[in-house]
């Protein structure tokens, strides 16, 4: 049973967007937005209502606004671009095939010449939404699949196979 799809910058960007608004990352995003609005309010309030305000107060306020906006919106895009450029340099191509094979003993994920394996016992949850499937592993990583990317079977057959190898409690 094999799931195969092409990985490119836009797909990696969608993966990053999915993970940005979940769990702890969502809490950090909200915190950065609150900090940005708070310091923006302090800076504008100081300019308008405090007659002899220190310039340093305003500079620090706007510095923290810029820092929070960078952390909330810009930083992840820069890190993603660096990671993608590293993968392009490593693999020697701008897009590549990702193949996930469900074998008798384990699950193998292959990209170009790199192969990673995991056991069925490492699976802690399977989540489906639309055409996407997330297999969550015990080491806090996720294997992403697409329902329409199965080559020699359907997702339902593969899911039954995974469930027969792994018992969920």
Short mmCIF file of C-alpha atoms in Angstrom, two decimals:
data_model
loop_
_atom_site.label_atom_id
_atom_site.label_comp_id
_atom_site.label_asym_id
_atom_site.label_seq_id
_atom_site.Cartn_x
_atom_site.Cartn_y
_atom_site.Cartn_z
CA UNK A 1 0.00 0.00 0.00
CA UNK A 2 1.57 3.23 -1.18
CA UNK A 3 0.73 6.92 -0.94
CA UNK A 4 2.77 9.15 -3.26
CA UNK A 5 2.64 12.88 -3.95
CA UNK A 6 4.89 15.67 -5.16
CA UNK A 7 6.39 18.04 -2.59
CA UNK A 8 7.06 21.62 -3.65
CA UNK A 9 7.26 25.02 -1.97
CA UNK A 10 3.49 25.62 -2.06
CA UNK A 11 2.77 22.27 -0.41
CA UNK A 12 5.35 22.92 2.32
CA UNK A 13 3.79 26.37 2.81
CA UNK A 14 0.36 24.79 3.29
CA UNK A 15 1.85 22.31 5.80
CA UNK A 16 3.40 25.20 7.74
CA UNK A 17 0.13 27.12 7.70
CA UNK A 18 -1.76 24.09 9.05
CA UNK A 19 0.64 23.62 11.93
CA UNK A 20 0.88 27.34 12.75
CA UNK A 21 -2.70 27.55 13.96
CA UNK A 22 -2.76 24.47 16.19
CA UNK A 23 -1.82 23.87 19.79
CA UNK A 24 0.98 25.88 21.35
CA UNK A 25 1.77 27.70 18.11
CA UNK A 26 -1.74 29.17 18.10
CA UNK A 27 -1.27 30.37 21.68
CA UNK A 28 2.03 32.05 20.74
CA UNK A 29 0.41 33.66 17.68
CA UNK A 30 -2.41 35.09 19.80
CA UNK A 31 0.08 36.27 22.44
CA UNK A 32 2.20 38.07 19.85
CA UNK A 33 -0.90 39.79 18.46
CA UNK A 34 -1.98 40.90 21.94
CA UNK A 35 1.53 42.19 22.69
CA UNK A 36 1.61 44.09 19.39
CA UNK A 37 -1.76 45.76 20.00
CA UNK A 38 -0.87 46.49 23.63
CA UNK A 39 2.40 48.24 22.82
CA UNK A 40 0.80 50.03 19.86
CA UNK A 41 -1.86 51.35 22.23
CA UNK A 42 0.81 52.43 24.75
CA UNK A 43 2.82 54.20 22.05
CA UNK A 44 -0.17 56.06 20.57
CA UNK A 45 -1.61 56.85 24.01
CA UNK A 46 1.77 58.27 25.09
CA UNK A 47 2.02 60.45 21.98
CA UNK A 48 -1.48 61.87 22.28
CA UNK A 49 -2.22 62.18 26.00
CA UNK A 50 1.12 62.61 27.77
CA UNK A 51 2.51 66.09 27.07
CA UNK A 52 6.19 65.65 27.91
CA UNK A 53 6.68 61.96 27.18
CA UNK A 54 10.18 60.57 26.81
CA UNK A 55 11.09 59.61 23.28
CA UNK A 56 12.51 56.38 24.65
CA UNK A 57 9.02 55.22 25.75
CA UNK A 58 7.66 55.67 22.26
CA UNK A 59 10.69 54.03 20.63
CA UNK A 60 10.48 51.01 22.93
CA UNK A 61 6.75 50.70 22.34
CA UNK A 62 7.11 50.71 18.57
CA UNK A 63 10.17 48.44 18.75
CA UNK A 64 8.10 45.83 20.61
CA UNK A 65 5.25 46.27 18.12
CA UNK A 66 7.64 45.53 15.25
CA UNK A 67 9.16 42.58 17.14
CA UNK A 68 5.74 41.07 17.90
CA UNK A 69 4.51 41.52 14.30
CA UNK A 70 7.73 39.91 13.03
CA UNK A 71 7.32 36.96 15.42
CA UNK A 72 3.63 36.48 14.60
CA UNK A 73 3.67 36.89 10.82
CA UNK A 74 7.09 37.15 9.18
CA UNK A 75 9.42 34.79 11.07
CA UNK A 76 7.70 31.54 10.05
CA UNK A 77 7.78 32.51 6.36
CA UNK A 78 11.51 33.25 6.55
CA UNK A 79 12.25 29.96 8.36
CA UNK A 80 10.14 28.01 5.83
CA UNK A 81 11.98 29.59 2.89
CA UNK A 82 15.36 28.72 4.46
CA UNK A 83 14.28 25.13 5.09
CA UNK A 84 12.96 24.77 1.56
CA UNK A 85 16.17 26.19 0.08
CA UNK A 86 18.17 23.72 2.22
CA UNK A 87 16.05 20.82 0.95
CA UNK A 88 16.43 22.01 -2.66
CA UNK A 89 20.19 22.17 -2.17
CA UNK A 90 20.27 18.74 -0.49
CA UNK A 91 18.01 16.98 -3.00
CA UNK A 92 19.19 18.89 -6.06
CA UNK A 93 15.68 19.65 -7.37
CA UNK A 94 12.87 22.14 -6.71
CA UNK A 95 10.22 19.46 -6.24
CA UNK A 96 10.40 15.78 -5.40
CA UNK A 97 8.25 12.74 -4.75
CA UNK A 98 7.33 11.73 -1.22
CA UNK A 99 6.39 8.07 -0.99
CA UNK A 100 4.83 6.53 2.11
CA UNK A 101 4.76 2.72 2.02
CA UNK A 102 2.76 0.64 4.47
CA UNK A 103 4.67 -2.63 4.76
CA UNK A 104 4.17 -5.75 6.83
CA UNK A 105 6.50 -4.65 9.64
CA UNK A 106 6.60 -0.84 9.48
CA UNK A 107 5.76 2.38 7.65
CA UNK A 108 8.47 3.79 5.37
CA UNK A 109 8.63 7.38 4.20
CA UNK A 110 10.96 8.00 1.28
CA UNK A 111 12.08 11.33 -0.19
CA UNK A 112 14.68 11.15 -2.97
CA UNK A 113 17.40 9.04 -1.30
CA UNK A 114 16.32 9.51 2.36
CA UNK A 115 14.22 6.83 4.03
CA UNK A 116 12.62 7.05 7.47
CA UNK A 117 10.74 4.18 9.08
CA UNK A 118 8.37 3.92 12.02
CA UNK A 119 6.46 1.08 13.63
CA UNK A 120 2.71 0.70 13.64
CA UNK A 121 2.89 0.72 17.44
CA UNK A 122 4.12 4.35 17.25
CA UNK A 123 0.76 5.53 15.89
CA UNK A 124 -1.32 7.34 18.51
CA UNK A 125 -4.06 8.91 16.37
CA UNK A 126 -5.40 9.19 12.83
CA UNK A 127 -7.23 12.36 11.79
CA UNK A 128 -9.09 12.91 8.52
CA UNK A 129 -10.34 16.17 7.06
CA UNK A 130 -11.44 16.41 3.46
CA UNK A 131 -8.73 14.93 1.24
CA UNK A 132 -6.06 15.10 3.96
CA UNK A 133 -5.04 12.50 6.52
CA UNK A 134 -2.71 13.03 9.49
CA UNK A 135 -1.16 10.02 11.20
CA UNK A 136 0.15 11.25 14.55
CA UNK A 137 3.11 9.37 16.01
CA UNK A 138 4.29 9.01 19.60
CA UNK A 139 7.44 11.10 18.95
CA UNK A 140 5.17 14.13 18.20
CA UNK A 141 5.66 13.95 14.44
CA UNK A 142 2.97 13.62 11.80
CA UNK A 143 2.79 11.68 8.55
CA UNK A 144 0.60 13.56 6.08
CA UNK A 145 -1.28 11.63 3.42
CA UNK A 146 -3.74 12.53 0.70
CA UNK A 147 -6.75 10.29 0.07
CA UNK A 148 -6.46 10.67 -3.70
CA UNK A 149 -2.71 9.90 -3.73
CA UNK A 150 -2.95 6.17 -3.02
CA UNK A 151 -1.49 4.15 -5.87
CA UNK A 152 -2.43 0.52 -5.36
CA UNK A 153 -5.36 0.79 -2.95
CA UNK A 154 -7.88 3.21 -1.46
CA UNK A 155 -7.65 5.07 1.85
CA UNK A 156 -10.35 2.86 3.35
CA UNK A 157 -8.37 -0.30 2.55
CA UNK A 158 -5.20 1.25 3.93
CA UNK A 159 -6.99 2.44 7.07
CA UNK A 160 -8.34 -1.05 7.70
CA UNK A 161 -4.83 -2.43 7.21
CA UNK A 162 -3.34 0.08 9.68
CA UNK A 163 -6.06 -0.65 12.24
CA UNK A 164 -5.41 -4.38 11.89
CA UNK A 165 -1.72 -3.75 12.65
CA UNK A 166 -2.41 -1.28 15.45
CA UNK A 167 -5.06 -1.52 18.14
CA UNK A 168 -6.32 1.87 19.33
CA UNK A 169 -7.58 2.04 22.88
#
